[in-house]
Coordinates of C-alpha atoms and ligand atoms in Angstrom, one line a residue:
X1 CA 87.4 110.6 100.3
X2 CA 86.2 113.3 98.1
X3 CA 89.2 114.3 96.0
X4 CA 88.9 118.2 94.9
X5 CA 85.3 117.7 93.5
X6 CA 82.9 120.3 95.9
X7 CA 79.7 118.2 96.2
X8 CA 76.3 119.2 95.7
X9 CA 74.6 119.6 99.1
X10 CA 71.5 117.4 99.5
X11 CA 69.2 116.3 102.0
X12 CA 70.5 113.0 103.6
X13 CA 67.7 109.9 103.2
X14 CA 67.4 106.1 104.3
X15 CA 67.3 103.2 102.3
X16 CA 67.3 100.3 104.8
X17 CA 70.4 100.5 106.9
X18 CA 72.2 103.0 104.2
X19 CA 72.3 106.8 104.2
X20 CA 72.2 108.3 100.8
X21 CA 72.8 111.8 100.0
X22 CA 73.9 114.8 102.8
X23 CA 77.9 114.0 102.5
X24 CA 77.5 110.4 102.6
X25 CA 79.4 108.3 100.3
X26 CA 78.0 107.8 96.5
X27 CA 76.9 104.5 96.3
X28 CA 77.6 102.3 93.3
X29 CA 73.5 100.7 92.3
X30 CA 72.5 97.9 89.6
X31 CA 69.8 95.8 89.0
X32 CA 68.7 92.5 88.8
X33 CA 67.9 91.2 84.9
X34 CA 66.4 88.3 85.4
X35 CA 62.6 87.3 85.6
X36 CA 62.0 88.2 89.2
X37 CA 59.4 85.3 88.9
X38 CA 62.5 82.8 88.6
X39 CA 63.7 82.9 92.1
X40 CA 66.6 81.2 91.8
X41 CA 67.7 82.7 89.1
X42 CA 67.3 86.3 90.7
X43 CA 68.9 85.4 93.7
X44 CA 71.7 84.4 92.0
X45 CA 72.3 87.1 90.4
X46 CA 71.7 89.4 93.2
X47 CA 74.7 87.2 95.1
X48 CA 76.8 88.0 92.2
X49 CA 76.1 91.7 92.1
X50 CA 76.6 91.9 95.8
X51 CA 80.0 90.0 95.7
X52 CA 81.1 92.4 93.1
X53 CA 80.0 95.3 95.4
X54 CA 77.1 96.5 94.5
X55 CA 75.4 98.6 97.2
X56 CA 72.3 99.1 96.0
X57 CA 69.9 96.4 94.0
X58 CA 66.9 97.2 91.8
X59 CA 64.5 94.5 91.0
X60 CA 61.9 94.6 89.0
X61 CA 58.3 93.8 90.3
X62 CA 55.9 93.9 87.2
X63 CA 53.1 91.4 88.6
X64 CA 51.7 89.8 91.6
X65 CA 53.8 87.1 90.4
X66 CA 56.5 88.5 90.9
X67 CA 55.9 89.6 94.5
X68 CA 57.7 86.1 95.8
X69 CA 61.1 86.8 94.1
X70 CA 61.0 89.8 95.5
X71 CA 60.2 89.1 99.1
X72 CA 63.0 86.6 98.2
X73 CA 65.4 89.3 97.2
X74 CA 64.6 91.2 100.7
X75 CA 65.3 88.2 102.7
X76 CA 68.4 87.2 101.6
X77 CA 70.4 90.5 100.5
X78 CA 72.6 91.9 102.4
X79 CA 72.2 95.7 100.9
X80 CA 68.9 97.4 100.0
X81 CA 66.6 96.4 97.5
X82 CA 64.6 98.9 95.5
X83 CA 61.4 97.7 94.0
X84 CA 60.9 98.3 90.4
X85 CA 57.3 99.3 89.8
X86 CA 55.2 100.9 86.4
X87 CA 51.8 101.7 86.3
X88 CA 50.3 99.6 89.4
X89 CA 50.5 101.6 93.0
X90 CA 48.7 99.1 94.6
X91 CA 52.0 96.4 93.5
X92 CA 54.0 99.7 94.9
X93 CA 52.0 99.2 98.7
X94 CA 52.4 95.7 98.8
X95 CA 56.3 95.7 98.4
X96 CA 56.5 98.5 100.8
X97 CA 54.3 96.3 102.7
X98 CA 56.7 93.2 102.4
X99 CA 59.7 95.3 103.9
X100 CA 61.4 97.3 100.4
X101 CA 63.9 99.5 101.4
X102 CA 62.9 101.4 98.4
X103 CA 59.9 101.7 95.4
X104 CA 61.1 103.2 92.5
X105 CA 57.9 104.8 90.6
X106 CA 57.2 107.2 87.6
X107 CA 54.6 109.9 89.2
X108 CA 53.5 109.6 85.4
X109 CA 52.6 106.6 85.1
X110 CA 51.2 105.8 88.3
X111 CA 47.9 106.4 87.8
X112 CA 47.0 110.1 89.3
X113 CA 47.7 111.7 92.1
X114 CA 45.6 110.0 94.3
X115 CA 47.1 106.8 94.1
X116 CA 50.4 108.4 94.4
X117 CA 49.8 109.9 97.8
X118 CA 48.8 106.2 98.6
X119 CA 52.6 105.2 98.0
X120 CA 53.3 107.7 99.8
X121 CA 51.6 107.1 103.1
X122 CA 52.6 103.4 102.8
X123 CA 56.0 104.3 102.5
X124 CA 55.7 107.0 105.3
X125 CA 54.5 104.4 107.9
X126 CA 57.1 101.6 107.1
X127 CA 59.9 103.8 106.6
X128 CA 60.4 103.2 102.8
X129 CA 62.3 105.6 100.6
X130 CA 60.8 106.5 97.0
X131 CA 63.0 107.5 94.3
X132 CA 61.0 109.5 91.9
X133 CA 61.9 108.4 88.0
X134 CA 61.3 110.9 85.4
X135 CA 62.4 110.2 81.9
X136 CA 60.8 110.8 78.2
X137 CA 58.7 107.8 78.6
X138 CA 56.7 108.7 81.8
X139 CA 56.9 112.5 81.1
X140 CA 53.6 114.7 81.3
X141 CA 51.8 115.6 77.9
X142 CA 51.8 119.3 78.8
X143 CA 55.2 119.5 79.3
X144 CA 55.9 117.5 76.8
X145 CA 53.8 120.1 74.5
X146 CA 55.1 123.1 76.3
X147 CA 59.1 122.0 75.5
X148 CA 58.5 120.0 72.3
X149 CA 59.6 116.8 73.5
X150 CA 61.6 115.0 76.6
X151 CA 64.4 118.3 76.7
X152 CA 66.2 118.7 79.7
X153 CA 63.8 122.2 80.6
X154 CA 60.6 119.5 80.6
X155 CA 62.6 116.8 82.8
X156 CA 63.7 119.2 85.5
X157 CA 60.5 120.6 85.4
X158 CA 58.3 117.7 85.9
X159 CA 61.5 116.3 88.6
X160 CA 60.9 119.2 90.3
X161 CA 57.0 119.3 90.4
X162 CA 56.7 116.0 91.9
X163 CA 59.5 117.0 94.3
X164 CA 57.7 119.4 96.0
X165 CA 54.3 117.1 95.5
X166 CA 55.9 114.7 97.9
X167 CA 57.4 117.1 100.0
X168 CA 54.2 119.4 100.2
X169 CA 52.9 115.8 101.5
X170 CA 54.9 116.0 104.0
X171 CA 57.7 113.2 102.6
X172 CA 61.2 113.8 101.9
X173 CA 62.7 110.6 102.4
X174 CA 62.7 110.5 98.6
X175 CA 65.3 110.8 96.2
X176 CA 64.8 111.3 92.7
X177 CA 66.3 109.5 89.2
X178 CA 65.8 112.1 85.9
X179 CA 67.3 110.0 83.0
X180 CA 67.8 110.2 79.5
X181 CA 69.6 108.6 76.9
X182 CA 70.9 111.8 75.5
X183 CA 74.0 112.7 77.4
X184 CA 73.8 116.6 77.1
X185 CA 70.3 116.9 77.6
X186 CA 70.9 114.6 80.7
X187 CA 73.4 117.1 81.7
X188 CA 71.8 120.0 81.4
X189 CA 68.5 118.7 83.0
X190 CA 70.7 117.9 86.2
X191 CA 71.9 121.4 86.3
X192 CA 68.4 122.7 86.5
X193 CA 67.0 120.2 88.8
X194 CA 70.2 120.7 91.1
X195 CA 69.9 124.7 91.0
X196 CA 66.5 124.1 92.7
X197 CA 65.9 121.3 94.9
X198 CA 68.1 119.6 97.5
X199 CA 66.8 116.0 96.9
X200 CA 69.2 113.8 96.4
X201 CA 70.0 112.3 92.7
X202 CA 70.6 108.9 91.4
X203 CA 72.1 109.6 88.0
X204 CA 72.9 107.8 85.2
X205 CA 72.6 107.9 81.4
X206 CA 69.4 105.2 80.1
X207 CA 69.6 102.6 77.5
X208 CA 73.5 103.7 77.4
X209 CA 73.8 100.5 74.9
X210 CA 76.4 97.7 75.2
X211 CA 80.4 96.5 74.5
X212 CA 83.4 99.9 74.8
X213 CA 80.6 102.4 73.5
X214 CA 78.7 101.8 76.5
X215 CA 80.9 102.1 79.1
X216 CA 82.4 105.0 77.3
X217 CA 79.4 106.7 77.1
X218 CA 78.0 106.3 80.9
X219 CA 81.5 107.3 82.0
X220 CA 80.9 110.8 80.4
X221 CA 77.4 111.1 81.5
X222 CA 77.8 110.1 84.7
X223 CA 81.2 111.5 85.2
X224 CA 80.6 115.0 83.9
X225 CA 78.1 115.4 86.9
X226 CA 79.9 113.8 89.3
X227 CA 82.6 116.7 88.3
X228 CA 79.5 118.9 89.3
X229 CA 79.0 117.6 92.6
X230 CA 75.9 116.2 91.3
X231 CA 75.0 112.5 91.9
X232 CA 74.6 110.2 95.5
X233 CA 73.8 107.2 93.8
X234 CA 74.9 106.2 90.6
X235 CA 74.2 103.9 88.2
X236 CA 75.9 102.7 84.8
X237 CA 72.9 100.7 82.9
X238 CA 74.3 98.4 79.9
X239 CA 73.0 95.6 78.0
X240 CA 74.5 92.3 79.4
X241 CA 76.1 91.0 83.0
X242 CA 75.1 93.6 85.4
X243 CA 78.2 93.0 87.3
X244 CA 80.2 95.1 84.6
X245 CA 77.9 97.9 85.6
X246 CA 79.2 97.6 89.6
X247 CA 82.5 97.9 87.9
X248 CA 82.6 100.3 85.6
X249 CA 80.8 102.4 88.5
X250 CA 83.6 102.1 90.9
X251 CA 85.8 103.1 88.6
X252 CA 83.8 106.1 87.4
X253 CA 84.6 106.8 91.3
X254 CA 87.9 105.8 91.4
X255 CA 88.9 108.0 88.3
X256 CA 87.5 111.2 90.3
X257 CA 88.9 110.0 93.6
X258 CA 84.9 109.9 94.8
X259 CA 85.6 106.5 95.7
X260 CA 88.8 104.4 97.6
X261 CA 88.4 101.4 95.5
X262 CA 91.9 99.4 95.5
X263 CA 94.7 100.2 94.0
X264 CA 94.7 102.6 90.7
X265 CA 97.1 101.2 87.9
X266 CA 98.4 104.0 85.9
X267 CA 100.5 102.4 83.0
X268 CA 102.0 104.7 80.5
X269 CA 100.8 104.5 76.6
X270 CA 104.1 103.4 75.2
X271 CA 105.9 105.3 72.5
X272 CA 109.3 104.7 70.7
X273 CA 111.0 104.7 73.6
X274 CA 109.4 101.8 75.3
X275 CA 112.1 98.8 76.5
X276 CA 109.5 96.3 77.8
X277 CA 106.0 94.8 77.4
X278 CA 103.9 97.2 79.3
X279 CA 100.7 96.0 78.8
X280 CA 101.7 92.4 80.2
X281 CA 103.7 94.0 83.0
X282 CA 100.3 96.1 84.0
X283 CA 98.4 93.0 83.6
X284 CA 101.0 91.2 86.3
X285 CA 100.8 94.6 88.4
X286 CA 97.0 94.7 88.5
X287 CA 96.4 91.1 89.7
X288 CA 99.5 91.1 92.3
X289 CA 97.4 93.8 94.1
X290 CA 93.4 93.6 93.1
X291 CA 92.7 92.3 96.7
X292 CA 94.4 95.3 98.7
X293 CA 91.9 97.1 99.9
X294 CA 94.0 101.0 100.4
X295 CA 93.5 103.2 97.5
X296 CA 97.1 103.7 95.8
X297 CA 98.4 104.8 92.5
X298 CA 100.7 102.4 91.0
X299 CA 102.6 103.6 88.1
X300 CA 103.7 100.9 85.3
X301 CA 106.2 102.7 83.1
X302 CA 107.6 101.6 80.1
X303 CA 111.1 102.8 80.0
X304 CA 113.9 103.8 83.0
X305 CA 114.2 107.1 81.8
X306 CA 111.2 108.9 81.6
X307 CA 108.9 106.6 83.3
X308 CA 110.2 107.8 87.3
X309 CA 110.0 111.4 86.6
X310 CA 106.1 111.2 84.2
X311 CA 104.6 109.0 87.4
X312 CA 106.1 111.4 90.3
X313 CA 102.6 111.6 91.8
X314 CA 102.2 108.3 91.7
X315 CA 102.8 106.5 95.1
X316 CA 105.0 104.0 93.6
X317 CA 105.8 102.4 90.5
X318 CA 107.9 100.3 87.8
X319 CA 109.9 101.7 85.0
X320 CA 111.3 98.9 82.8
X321 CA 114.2 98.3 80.9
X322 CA 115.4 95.4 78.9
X323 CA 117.0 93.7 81.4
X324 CA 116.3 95.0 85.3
X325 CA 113.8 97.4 86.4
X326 CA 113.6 100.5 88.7
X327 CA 111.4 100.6 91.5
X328 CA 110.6 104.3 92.7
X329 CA 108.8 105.9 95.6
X330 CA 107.0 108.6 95.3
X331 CA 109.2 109.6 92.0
X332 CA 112.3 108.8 93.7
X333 CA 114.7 105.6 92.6
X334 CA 115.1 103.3 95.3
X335 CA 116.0 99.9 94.0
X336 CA 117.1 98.2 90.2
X337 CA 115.6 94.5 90.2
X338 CA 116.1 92.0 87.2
X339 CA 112.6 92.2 85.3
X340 CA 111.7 89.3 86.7
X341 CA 111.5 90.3 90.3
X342 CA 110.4 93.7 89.7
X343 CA 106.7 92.8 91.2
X344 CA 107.7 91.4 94.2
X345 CA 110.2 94.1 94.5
X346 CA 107.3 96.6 94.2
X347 CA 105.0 94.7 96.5
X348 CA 107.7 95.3 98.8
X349 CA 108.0 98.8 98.4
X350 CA 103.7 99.0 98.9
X351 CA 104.0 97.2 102.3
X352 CA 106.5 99.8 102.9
X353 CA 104.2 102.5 102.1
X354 CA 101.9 101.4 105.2
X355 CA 104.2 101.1 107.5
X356 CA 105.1 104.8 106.4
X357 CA 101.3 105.4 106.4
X358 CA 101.3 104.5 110.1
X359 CA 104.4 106.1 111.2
X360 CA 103.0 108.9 109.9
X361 CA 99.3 108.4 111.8
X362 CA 101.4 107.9 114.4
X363 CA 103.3 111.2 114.6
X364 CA 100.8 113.7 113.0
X365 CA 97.0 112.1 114.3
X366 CA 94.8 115.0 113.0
X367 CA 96.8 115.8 109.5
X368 CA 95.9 111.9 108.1
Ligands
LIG1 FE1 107.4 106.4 76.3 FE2 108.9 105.9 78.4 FE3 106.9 107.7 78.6 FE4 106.3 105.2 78.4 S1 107.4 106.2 80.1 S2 105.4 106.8 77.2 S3 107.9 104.4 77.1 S4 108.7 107.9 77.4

């Protein structure tokens, strides 16, 4: 599903078994945060991220020591694992050598270009994928000098140099990662890059902080290029439990109908008018239908008046009263339920809705 948004066309890579990029879906990424020498720790954590969806796992390999986490990692995850490297190629050949799906390296910081046409030949022969990073910290001291710092003019510009490095090299299985923690210069920088290359683009804002401010802040980042088209992977980075990154980034997804991610509760802010506790009745909404799978919009509405006609284009929905609730279809009343059987009554109504959903598969096969 791809809502109205007119993605960004980009060359279609391989990371493992996954396609990224070229129309393929936009895959929701995080990263492991624990020390990858602490095996069991890691691996934990990559289960957890995995149950919780995740698509796409960074780890970080910073030593030799590190290297049996992360031939750990490769063994036992179910989706590809990118390996984290700074500074040392040779750390890059041996994971590529130990089966990565991915390196993720700074072309700044990997010690010339020599060594980074060694990456690249390992990764050529096994099949690995790079993802280029460019951000202030690995950025060239020219451009740095020629833009006065990390603006978004000197990150395209050194994204796109070492774009066509690699693909003068003959490699385009790459995709490439410009970040920074400044949301508009992180926008802008995108535009360039985009304007000019067809790699594909892992976005996301860096060091986007912790708690509401955090989330709130990817969310704009990351969702003000998805409105461009721009972005085949994403990732939200916070300080904490990377599992709230896999969710926030499926509901970045979800918000710009990038994504079927379960159902999509759309409550209604209250206001004088209100006749009944919305916020518990959303709350009792959201966990009666977390584990269906189809991507609906369930409206929670706090009063019978308004509520039906302000959620039309939802699929279905409550509007409360005092005493009974109305349950509406598509903006249309279809039953009144005392309050307290207004969410199985609406359950109901959404198994109704597939069975509609395949009538209708049924009658018109090419229009669904
Ligand atoms: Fe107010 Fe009713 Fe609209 Fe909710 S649905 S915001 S209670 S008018």
């Amino acid at each position: 599903m791809s809502g109205s948004i007119f993605r960004r066309k980009s060359r279609r890579i391989r990371l493992g078994e996954v396609e990224v990029g070229g129309g393929a879906p936009i895959l929701v990424q995080s990263m492991t945060k624990t020390d990858t020498r602490d095996v069991e720790a890691t691996l934990g954590q990559l289960k957890r991220l995995e149950l919780a969806g995740c698509e796409v796992v960074r780890v970080a390999v910073p030593d030799e020591d590190a290297l049996e986490g992360f031939a750990a990692c490769l063994r036992e995850s179910k989706v590809p694992v990118v390996a984290d490297i700074h500074f040392s190629h040779s750390l890059a050949v041996r994971c590529i050598e130990l089966g990565a799906h991915c390196v993720r390296i700074n072309p700044g910081n990997i010690g010339g270009k020599q060594r980074l046409l060694e990456v690249v030949r390992a990764a050529s022969d096994a099949g690995c994928a790079i993802r280029i990073g460019v951000n202030s910290g690995s950025l060239e001291k020219r451009l740095w000098a020629k833009y006065g710092g990390p603006k978004a003019e000197a990150l395209a510009e050194s994204a796109l140099y070492w774009s066509a490095f690699l693909e003068d090299a003959g490699f385009f299985n790459f995709k490439v990662s410009i970040k920074s923690s400044d949301v508009v210069e992180n926008y802008r920088s995108h535009l360039i890059f985009a304007q000019k290359s067809e790699a594909p683009l892992h976005v996301g804002i860096t060091e986007a902080g912790f708690g509401e401010y955090g989330v709130v802040k990817s969310s704009v980042g990351i969702g003000s290029l998805l409105l461009n088209g721009i972005g085949d992977t994403i990732r939200v980075s916070l300080t904490g439990d990377p599992v709230r990154e896999v969710e926030v980034g499926f509901a970045i997804l979800k918000c710009l109908g990038l994504r079927e991610a379960g159902p999509e509760i759309i409550s209604c802010p209250t206001c004088g008018r209100r006749k009944i506790d919305v916020e518990a009745l959303a709350q009792r909404v959201y966990e009666a239908t977390k584990s269906l799978k189809r991507g609906i919009k369930i409206a929670v509405m706090g009063c019978e008046v308004n509520g039906p006609g302000e959620a039309r284009e939802a699929h279905c929905g409550i509007a409360g009263g005092r005493t009974h609730s109305l349950i509406f279809k598509r903006g249309v009343v279809i039953k009144k339920v005392p309050n307290h059987e207004a969410v199985e009554a609406l359950l109901e109504v959404i198994k109704d809705l597939e069975v509609d959903d395949a009538h209708q598969k049924a009658s018109f096969p090419d229009k669904v």
